Coordinates of N, CA and C in Angstrom, one line a residue:
Chain A
G1 N 73.8 37.5 161.4 CA 73.4 37.3 160.0 C 72.9 38.7 160.0
I2 N 72.0 38.6 158.1 CA 71.9 40.1 157.8 C 70.5 40.3 158.6
Q3 N 70.4 41.6 158.6 CA 69.3 42.3 158.8 C 68.5 43.0 157.9
V4 N 67.4 42.4 157.2 CA 66.7 42.7 156.5 C 65.2 43.9 157.1
E5 N 65.1 45.5 157.0 CA 64.1 45.8 157.2 C 63.0 46.5 156.1
Q6 N 61.9 46.1 156.3 CA 60.9 46.6 154.7 C 60.3 47.7 155.2
S7 N 59.9 48.8 154.7 CA 59.1 49.6 155.7 C 58.2 50.6 154.3
P8 N 57.0 50.8 154.2 CA 56.0 50.7 155.2 C 55.7 49.4 155.6
P9 N 55.2 48.7 156.8 CA 54.4 47.3 156.9 C 53.2 47.6 156.3
D10 N 52.1 48.7 156.1 CA 51.3 48.3 155.5 C 51.1 49.5 154.7
L11 N 50.5 50.0 153.7 CA 50.4 51.2 152.5 C 49.0 50.6 152.0
I12 N 48.0 51.4 152.0 CA 46.6 51.6 151.9 C 46.5 52.7 150.5
L13 N 46.1 52.8 148.9 CA 46.2 53.3 148.0 C 45.6 53.4 147.6
Q14 N 44.6 55.0 146.5 CA 43.6 54.6 145.9 C 44.4 54.3 144.3
E15 N 43.2 53.4 143.6 CA 43.8 53.8 142.7 C 44.2 55.0 141.5
G16 N 45.6 54.4 141.3 CA 46.3 55.5 140.2 C 47.1 56.1 140.7
A17 N 47.4 55.7 142.4 CA 48.7 56.4 142.9 C 49.5 56.1 142.9
N18 N 50.5 56.5 143.0 CA 52.3 56.6 143.1 C 53.0 56.0 144.4
S19 N 53.3 55.2 144.3 CA 54.2 54.7 146.2 C 55.5 54.2 145.7
T20 N 56.5 53.9 147.0 CA 58.2 53.4 147.1 C 57.4 52.9 148.1
L21 N 58.4 51.8 148.4 CA 58.7 50.7 149.0 C 60.3 50.9 149.9
R22 N 60.8 50.6 150.9 CA 62.1 50.4 150.9 C 62.6 49.2 151.3
C23 N 63.6 49.1 151.4 CA 64.4 47.9 152.0 C 65.7 48.7 152.3
N24 N 66.0 48.0 153.6 CA 66.9 48.6 154.3 C 67.5 47.2 155.1
F25 N 68.8 47.1 154.7 CA 70.2 45.9 155.0 C 71.2 46.2 155.3
S26 N 71.5 45.1 156.3 CA 72.7 45.9 157.7 C 74.2 45.3 156.8
D27 N 74.0 44.3 156.1 CA 75.4 44.8 155.2 C 76.0 44.2 154.4
S28 N 76.7 44.3 153.1 CA 76.7 44.5 151.9 C 76.1 43.0 151.2
V29 N 75.6 42.7 150.3 CA 74.6 42.0 150.0 C 75.9 42.0 148.2
N30 N 75.2 40.3 147.8 CA 75.6 39.7 146.7 C 74.5 40.0 145.9
N31 N 73.0 40.0 146.4 CA 72.4 39.4 145.6 C 70.8 40.4 146.4
L32 N 70.4 40.6 145.7 CA 68.8 41.2 145.7 C 67.7 41.0 144.7
Q33 N 66.7 40.6 145.6 CA 65.2 40.3 144.2 C 63.9 41.4 145.4
W34 N 63.2 41.7 144.7 CA 62.0 41.9 145.1 C 61.2 40.7 144.4
F35 N 60.1 40.5 145.0 CA 59.4 39.4 144.9 C 57.8 40.1 145.8
H36 N 56.8 40.0 144.1 CA 54.9 40.0 144.8 C 54.6 38.8 144.9
Q37 N 54.1 38.6 146.3 CA 53.0 37.7 146.5 C 51.5 38.0 146.4
N38 N 51.5 37.6 145.3 CA 49.7 37.7 145.1 C 48.8 37.4 146.4
P39 N 47.3 37.4 146.2 CA 46.8 36.7 146.9 C 46.4 35.8 146.7
W40 N 46.5 34.9 146.1 CA 46.2 33.1 145.9 C 48.0 33.0 147.0
G41 N 49.2 33.8 146.9 CA 50.2 33.2 147.8 C 51.2 32.6 146.8
Q42 N 51.2 32.8 145.6 CA 51.9 32.8 144.6 C 53.3 33.9 144.7
L43 N 55.0 33.6 144.9 CA 55.6 34.4 145.3 C 56.1 34.7 143.3
I44 N 56.4 35.6 143.1 CA 56.5 36.0 141.3 C 58.0 37.1 141.8
N45 N 59.3 36.6 140.6 CA 60.1 37.5 140.7 C 59.3 38.6 140.0
L46 N 60.2 40.1 140.5 CA 59.7 40.9 140.0 C 61.7 41.9 139.7
F47 N 62.2 41.5 140.2 CA 63.9 42.5 139.9 C 64.4 40.9 140.6
Y48 N 65.9 41.0 139.5 CA 67.0 40.9 140.5 C 67.8 42.1 140.1
I49 N 68.4 43.0 141.4 CA 68.7 44.0 141.8 C 69.9 43.8 142.7
P50 N 70.8 43.5 142.4 CA 72.2 43.6 143.6 C 72.9 45.1 143.6
S51 N 72.1 46.0 142.5 CA 72.9 47.0 142.4 C 72.2 47.4 141.3
G52 N 72.2 49.3 141.2 CA 71.8 49.7 139.3 C 70.7 50.4 139.8
T53 N 69.9 50.5 138.6 CA 68.6 50.7 138.5 C 67.5 49.7 137.3
K54 N 66.5 49.3 137.6 CA 65.8 48.3 136.7 C 64.2 49.1 135.8
Q55 N 64.1 49.2 135.3 CA 62.2 49.1 134.9 C 61.6 48.0 134.0
N56 N 60.3 47.7 134.5 CA 59.5 46.7 133.9 C 58.5 47.7 133.9
G57 N 57.8 47.5 132.9 CA 56.2 48.7 132.9 C 56.2 49.8 134.1
R58 N 55.3 49.5 134.4 CA 54.8 50.7 136.3 C 55.5 50.6 137.0
L59 N 56.7 48.9 137.0 CA 57.3 49.1 138.5 C 58.9 49.8 137.7
S60 N 59.5 49.8 138.7 CA 61.2 50.6 138.4 C 61.4 50.0 140.7
A61 N 62.3 49.7 140.0 CA 64.0 49.3 141.4 C 64.7 50.3 141.4
T62 N 65.7 50.1 142.5 CA 66.9 51.1 143.1 C 67.9 50.4 143.8
T63 N 68.9 49.5 143.7 CA 69.3 49.4 145.1 C 71.4 50.1 144.8
V64 N 71.1 51.0 145.9 CA 71.9 51.5 146.4 C 73.3 50.5 147.4
A65 N 73.6 49.9 147.1 CA 74.5 49.0 147.2 C 75.5 49.9 148.7
T66 N 76.1 50.6 148.3 CA 76.5 50.8 149.1 C 76.2 51.9 150.3
E67 N 75.1 52.3 150.1 CA 74.6 52.8 150.9 C 73.4 52.0 152.0
R68 N 73.1 50.7 151.4 CA 72.7 49.5 151.8 C 71.1 49.6 152.1
Y69 N 70.8 50.1 150.6 CA 69.3 50.2 150.7 C 68.7 49.9 149.4
S70 N 67.2 49.5 149.0 CA 66.8 49.5 147.8 C 65.4 50.1 148.0
L71 N 64.7 50.2 147.1 CA 63.6 51.1 146.7 C 62.9 50.2 145.5
L72 N 61.2 50.3 145.7 CA 60.3 49.5 145.2 C 59.8 50.7 144.1
Y73 N 59.6 51.0 143.3 CA 58.5 52.0 142.8 C 57.4 51.4 142.1
I74 N 56.1 52.0 142.1 CA 54.8 51.3 141.7 C 54.7 52.4 141.2
S75 N 54.0 53.0 140.1 CA 53.6 54.3 139.2 C 51.6 53.6 138.9
S76 N 50.9 54.5 138.9 CA 49.5 54.6 138.4 C 49.4 53.3 139.2
S77 N 49.1 52.6 140.5 CA 48.8 51.6 140.9 C 47.3 50.9 140.8
Q78 N 47.5 49.3 140.2 CA 46.0 49.4 139.9 C 45.4 48.0 141.0
T79 N 44.3 47.6 140.6 CA 43.8 46.8 142.5 C 45.0 45.4 141.8
T80 N 45.8 44.9 140.7 CA 46.0 43.9 140.6 C 47.1 43.4 141.3
D81 N 47.7 45.2 141.5 CA 49.1 45.0 141.8 C 49.2 44.7 144.0
S82 N 48.1 44.7 144.2 CA 47.8 44.4 146.1 C 48.4 43.4 145.9
G83 N 49.1 43.0 147.2 CA 49.9 41.7 148.3 C 50.5 42.2 148.8
V84 N 51.4 41.2 148.7 CA 52.8 41.7 150.1 C 54.1 41.4 149.1
Y85 N 54.8 42.7 148.9 CA 56.0 42.9 148.7 C 57.4 42.4 149.3
F86 N 58.2 41.5 149.3 CA 58.8 41.3 149.6 C 60.9 41.4 149.0
C87 N 61.7 42.1 149.8 CA 62.8 41.8 149.9 C 63.3 40.8 150.3
A88 N 64.6 40.2 149.5 CA 65.6 39.0 150.0 C 66.7 39.4 149.5
V89 N 67.7 39.1 150.3 CA 69.3 39.3 149.5 C 69.9 38.2 150.2
E90 N 71.1 38.1 149.3 CA 71.8 36.8 150.3 C 73.3 37.8 150.4
R91 N 73.8 37.0 151.3 CA 75.1 38.0 152.4 C 75.9 36.1 152.1
D92 N 76.9 35.8 150.9 CA 77.1 35.3 151.5 C 78.2 34.9 152.4
N93 N 78.5 34.5 153.8 CA 79.4 34.7 154.6 C 80.9 33.4 154.2
S94 N 80.1 32.6 153.5 CA 80.8 31.1 153.3 C 82.0 30.8 152.3
G95 N 81.6 32.2 151.2 CA 82.1 32.0 150.5 C 82.3 30.7 149.0
A96 N 81.5 29.9 149.7 CA 81.3 28.6 148.7 C 80.0 29.1 148.0
G97 N 79.2 30.5 148.2 CA 78.4 30.0 146.7 C 76.9 29.8 146.5
S98 N 76.4 29.6 148.0 CA 75.3 28.8 148.4 C 73.8 29.4 148.2
Y99 N 74.0 31.0 148.2 CA 73.0 31.3 147.5 C 71.8 31.7 148.8
Q100 N 72.2 31.8 149.5 CA 71.3 31.4 150.5 C 70.4 33.3 150.6
L101 N 69.0 33.0 150.4 CA 68.2 34.0 150.8 C 68.1 34.9 151.9
T102 N 68.0 35.9 152.7 CA 67.5 36.6 154.0 C 66.3 37.4 154.1
F103 N 65.2 36.9 153.9 CA 63.4 37.8 153.5 C 63.1 39.1 154.5
G104 N 62.6 39.9 154.5 CA 62.1 41.0 155.4 C 60.9 40.7 155.4
K105 N 60.4 41.1 156.0 CA 59.0 40.8 156.9 C 58.0 40.8 155.7
G106 N 58.4 42.3 155.0 CA 56.9 42.6 153.9 C 56.4 44.0 154.0
T107 N 56.4 44.2 152.6 CA 55.1 45.1 153.3 C 54.0 45.3 152.2
K108 N 52.8 45.0 153.1 CA 50.8 44.8 152.6 C 50.6 45.9 151.8
L109 N 50.2 45.2 150.4 CA 49.8 46.7 149.7 C 48.8 46.3 149.4
S110 N 47.4 47.8 149.4 CA 46.3 47.3 149.6 C 46.2 48.4 149.0
V111 N 45.5 48.4 146.9 CA 45.5 49.1 146.3 C 43.3 48.6 146.3
I112 N 42.6 50.5 146.3 CA 41.2 50.4 146.7 C 40.9 51.4 145.0
P113 N 39.3 50.9 144.7 CA 39.4 51.0 143.4 C 38.8 52.9 143.6
Chain B
N1 N 57.9 23.6 129.7 CA 58.3 24.2 130.9 C 57.7 24.8 132.2
A2 N 57.9 23.8 133.2 CA 57.0 23.7 134.0 C 57.3 25.0 134.9
G3 N 58.6 24.1 135.1 CA 59.5 25.4 136.3 C 59.8 24.6 137.2
V4 N 59.2 25.4 138.6 CA 59.0 24.6 139.8 C 58.3 24.1 140.5
T5 N 57.8 22.8 140.7 CA 56.6 22.6 141.0 C 56.2 21.5 142.6
Q6 N 55.2 21.9 143.6 CA 55.6 21.2 144.6 C 54.1 20.4 144.5
T7 N 54.3 18.9 145.8 CA 53.6 18.2 145.9 C 53.2 17.5 147.7
P8 N 52.0 17.9 148.2 CA 50.4 17.8 147.4 C 50.7 19.5 147.5
K9 N 49.6 20.1 147.3 CA 48.9 22.1 147.5 C 49.1 21.9 149.0
F10 N 48.1 21.0 149.1 CA 47.7 21.0 150.7 C 47.5 19.7 151.5
R11 N 48.1 19.8 153.1 CA 47.5 18.8 154.1 C 47.4 19.0 155.4
V12 N 47.1 18.3 156.2 CA 46.5 18.2 157.5 C 47.1 16.4 158.0
L13 N 47.5 16.8 158.7 CA 48.4 15.9 159.9 C 47.9 16.1 161.2
K14 N 47.6 15.0 161.3 CA 48.0 15.1 163.6 C 49.0 15.0 163.9
T15 N 49.0 15.5 164.9 CA 50.8 15.5 165.7 C 50.6 14.2 165.9
G16 N 52.5 14.0 165.0 CA 53.3 12.5 165.8 C 53.0 12.0 164.2
Q17 N 52.7 12.5 163.2 CA 52.2 11.9 161.6 C 53.6 12.6 160.8
S18 N 53.8 11.7 160.4 CA 55.3 11.7 158.9 C 54.6 12.2 157.8
M19 N 55.0 12.5 157.6 CA 55.5 13.0 155.9 C 56.1 13.8 155.1
T20 N 56.2 13.6 154.0 CA 57.2 14.3 152.7 C 56.5 14.8 151.5
L21 N 57.1 16.1 151.5 CA 56.8 17.3 150.6 C 57.8 16.5 149.0
L22 N 57.5 16.8 148.2 CA 57.9 17.2 147.0 C 58.3 18.1 146.6
C23 N 59.3 18.9 146.0 CA 59.6 19.8 144.9 C 61.1 19.2 143.6
A24 N 59.7 19.6 142.4 CA 60.9 19.0 141.4 C 60.6 20.6 140.4
Q25 N 62.2 20.2 140.2 CA 62.5 21.9 139.3 C 62.9 20.8 137.4
D26 N 62.5 21.4 136.3 CA 62.6 21.2 135.3 C 64.0 22.0 134.5
M27 N 64.6 22.9 135.4 CA 64.8 24.1 135.2 C 66.6 23.6 134.7
N28 N 67.0 22.0 135.4 CA 68.0 21.8 135.5 C 69.3 22.7 136.0
H29 N 68.6 23.3 137.2 CA 69.4 24.0 138.5 C 70.1 23.0 139.0
E30 N 71.2 24.0 139.8 CA 72.0 23.4 140.9 C 71.7 23.4 142.1
Y31 N 70.8 24.5 142.6 CA 71.2 25.0 144.1 C 69.1 25.0 144.3
M32 N 68.5 23.6 145.5 CA 67.3 24.2 145.7 C 67.1 24.3 147.3
Y33 N 66.2 24.7 147.5 CA 65.9 25.3 148.7 C 64.3 24.8 149.2
W34 N 64.7 24.6 151.0 CA 63.2 24.6 151.6 C 62.9 26.0 152.3
Y35 N 61.5 26.7 151.6 CA 61.4 27.9 153.1 C 60.1 27.6 154.1
R36 N 59.8 28.2 155.3 CA 58.7 28.1 155.6 C 58.3 29.7 155.8
Q37 N 57.1 30.3 155.6 CA 56.1 31.5 155.7 C 55.5 30.9 156.7
D38 N 55.5 31.9 157.4 CA 54.3 32.1 158.7 C 54.3 33.5 159.2
P39 N 52.3 33.3 159.4 CA 52.1 34.9 158.9 C 52.9 36.1 159.9
G40 N 52.9 36.8 159.5 CA 54.3 38.2 159.6 C 55.3 38.0 160.0
M41 N 56.3 37.3 159.8 CA 57.2 36.9 159.4 C 58.3 36.3 158.1
G42 N 57.5 36.7 157.2 CA 58.4 36.3 155.8 C 58.8 35.1 155.5
L43 N 59.7 34.8 155.1 CA 60.2 33.6 154.9 C 61.4 32.9 155.5
R44 N 61.3 31.8 155.8 CA 62.7 31.4 156.5 C 63.2 30.0 155.9
L45 N 64.7 29.7 155.6 CA 65.1 28.9 155.4 C 65.0 28.0 156.1
I46 N 65.0 27.2 155.5 CA 64.9 25.4 156.2 C 66.2 24.6 156.3
H47 N 66.5 24.1 155.0 CA 67.7 23.6 154.3 C 67.6 23.7 152.9
Y48 N 68.6 23.5 152.7 CA 69.1 23.9 150.9 C 70.1 22.8 150.2
S49 N 70.1 22.9 149.5 CA 71.2 22.2 148.5 C 71.6 22.9 147.0
V50 N 73.3 22.5 147.0 CA 74.3 23.2 146.2 C 74.5 22.3 145.1
G51 N 74.1 20.8 145.0 CA 74.1 19.6 144.2 C 73.3 18.4 144.6
E52 N 73.3 17.5 143.5 CA 72.8 16.4 143.7 C 73.5 15.8 144.9
G53 N 72.8 15.5 146.1 CA 73.7 14.2 146.5 C 74.3 15.7 148.1
T54 N 74.3 16.7 147.9 CA 73.9 17.2 149.1 C 73.2 18.4 149.6
T55 N 73.4 18.5 151.3 CA 72.1 18.8 152.2 C 72.6 19.7 153.1
A56 N 72.3 21.1 153.4 CA 73.1 21.9 154.4 C 71.5 22.7 155.1
K57 N 71.9 23.2 156.5 CA 71.2 23.5 157.2 C 70.8 24.8 156.8
G58 N 69.4 25.5 157.2 CA 69.8 27.0 157.1 C 68.8 27.7 158.3
E59 N 68.1 28.7 158.2 CA 68.0 29.1 159.9 C 67.0 28.4 160.3
V60 N 66.3 27.5 160.0 CA 65.2 27.4 160.9 C 64.7 25.2 160.5
P61 N 65.9 24.4 160.8 CA 66.3 23.2 160.0 C 65.9 22.2 161.3
D62 N 65.4 22.6 162.3 CA 64.8 21.3 163.5 C 63.3 21.3 163.5
G63 N 64.2 19.4 162.9 CA 62.6 18.9 163.2 C 61.9 18.7 161.3
Y64 N 63.2 19.0 160.5 CA 62.7 18.6 159.2 C 64.2 17.6 158.9
N65 N 63.9 17.1 157.8 CA 65.1 16.4 157.2 C 65.1 16.3 155.6
V66 N 65.9 16.7 154.7 CA 65.8 16.5 153.5 C 66.8 15.4 152.7
S67 N 66.3 15.7 151.3 CA 67.6 14.8 150.9 C 67.4 14.8 149.2
R68 N 68.9 14.8 148.4 CA 68.2 15.7 146.9 C 69.1 13.9 146.2
L69 N 68.4 12.9 146.3 CA 69.1 11.9 145.2 C 68.8 12.0 143.4
K70 N 68.3 13.0 143.0 CA 68.3 13.4 141.7 C 68.5 15.1 141.5
K71 N 69.1 15.4 140.7 CA 69.1 17.0 140.6 C 68.3 17.1 140.4
Q72 N 67.0 16.6 139.9 CA 65.8 17.5 139.6 C 64.9 17.5 141.1
N73 N 64.9 17.2 142.4 CA 64.3 16.7 142.8 C 64.9 17.3 144.8
F74 N 64.0 17.7 145.1 CA 64.6 18.0 146.5 C 63.3 17.7 147.5
L75 N 63.4 16.7 148.4 CA 62.5 16.6 149.3 C 62.6 17.1 151.2
L76 N 61.8 17.3 151.2 CA 61.6 17.5 152.5 C 60.4 16.4 153.5
G77 N 61.2 16.2 154.7 CA 60.5 15.3 155.7 C 59.7 15.8 157.0
L78 N 59.3 15.6 157.7 CA 58.9 15.9 158.4 C 58.4 14.2 158.9
E79 N 59.5 13.9 160.2 CA 59.3 12.6 161.0 C 58.3 12.5 162.2
S80 N 58.0 13.7 162.9 CA 57.0 13.6 163.3 C 56.4 15.3 163.4
A81 N 55.1 15.5 163.1 CA 54.8 16.1 162.8 C 54.3 17.1 164.5
A82 N 54.7 18.4 164.7 CA 54.3 18.7 165.7 C 53.3 20.3 165.0
P83 N 52.4 20.9 166.1 CA 51.5 21.6 165.6 C 52.7 23.3 165.2
S84 N 53.9 23.3 166.1 CA 54.5 24.3 166.0 C 55.0 24.3 164.3
Q85 N 54.7 23.5 163.3 CA 55.2 23.1 161.8 C 54.2 23.3 161.0
T86 N 52.9 24.0 161.5 CA 52.0 24.4 160.7 C 52.4 26.0 159.9
S87 N 52.6 25.7 158.6 CA 52.8 26.8 158.0 C 52.9 26.3 156.4
V88 N 53.4 27.6 155.7 CA 53.0 27.4 154.3 C 54.6 26.9 153.8
Y89 N 54.9 26.1 153.0 CA 56.0 25.5 152.5 C 56.2 26.2 151.1
F90 N 57.7 26.6 151.1 CA 58.4 27.3 149.5 C 59.0 26.8 149.4
C91 N 59.5 25.8 147.7 CA 60.9 25.2 148.1 C 61.0 26.8 146.1
A92 N 61.9 26.7 146.0 CA 62.7 27.7 145.7 C 64.0 26.7 145.4
S93 N 64.9 27.0 143.6 CA 66.2 27.0 142.8 C 66.7 27.7 142.0
T94 N 67.4 27.5 141.8 CA 68.5 28.8 140.8 C 69.7 27.7 140.1
G95 N 70.2 28.4 139.7 CA 71.2 27.9 138.9 C 71.9 28.4 138.3
W96 N 73.3 28.3 137.5 CA 74.6 29.0 137.1 C 74.3 30.1 136.2
Q97 N 73.0 29.6 134.9 CA 72.5 30.4 134.1 C 71.7 31.5 134.4
E98 N 71.2 31.4 135.8 CA 70.1 32.3 135.9 C 70.5 33.1 136.8
G99 N 72.0 33.4 137.3 CA 73.5 34.5 138.4 C 72.6 33.5 139.1
N100 N 72.0 34.2 140.3 CA 72.0 33.7 141.8 C 70.5 34.3 141.7
E101 N 68.9 34.8 140.6 CA 68.6 34.4 141.3 C 67.2 33.2 141.5
Q102 N 66.8 33.2 142.2 CA 65.4 32.3 142.5 C 64.3 32.4 142.3
Y103 N 63.7 31.1 141.7 CA 62.9 30.8 141.4 C 61.7 29.8 141.9
F104 N 60.4 30.3 142.8 CA 59.5 29.6 143.9 C 58.8 28.8 142.8
G105 N 57.8 27.8 143.6 CA 57.2 27.0 143.3 C 55.7 27.5 143.9
P106 N 54.7 27.0 143.7 CA 53.7 27.4 144.1 C 53.7 27.4 146.0
G107 N 53.7 26.6 146.7 CA 53.8 26.4 148.4 C 52.5 25.1 148.1
T108 N 53.3 24.9 149.7 CA 52.7 23.6 150.5 C 51.7 24.3 151.6
R109 N 50.2 24.0 151.8 CA 49.8 24.4 153.1 C 49.4 23.4 154.2
L110 N 50.4 23.9 154.6 CA 50.6 22.6 156.1 C 49.9 22.6 157.1
T111 N 48.9 21.9 157.9 CA 48.4 22.9 158.9 C 48.3 21.2 159.9
V112 N 49.1 20.9 160.8 CA 49.2 20.3 161.8 C 48.0 20.6 163.5
T113 N 47.6 19.5 163.4 CA 46.4 19.9 164.2 C 46.8 18.6 165.7

């Protein structure tokens, strides 16, 4: 199956700093999503981004599908950005459009005041 | 519009007991999924459904059964719980109107002693 690797596994930032999280995947994908899991365990959709660039406030994401990676940028980090960030991809081998996601192991971000 | 809901939020079982987790969505989505999340492992797909009355195995299906009798509900059953099934379980759904962006429920924390 498809492999998804996220880096770094852990990241500690001072409030106000910027960061870049990376997601590498081993095969071409139909779908790529970034999620934030907050300290209460809720998974929150950040971006649906199989290719191209999107921005939402202080967060932006870029996926270069031909080179099999995606980047999540967090600018001016806040303590509320703390949590785990997951990248998940879909490689549809069946052709039946079942939209199965394979998750990376995540990047744990801690933003300190 | 409640989105994706899961029942119960927490449960403790003894080894060998059975239980059913309920997932409900009110977005008229065709596709529904059950994942488990273990420390350091990201999320792994257990079973999924591409429509009412259909189910299929994911990456880690052993020890679980599922049913999708109604489009809005997806049930995950454990017939004989084992300590290895201690985990946090997430349900997700998506549909044609979403492209294939998945939306997640709040999770169920299950402990098997």
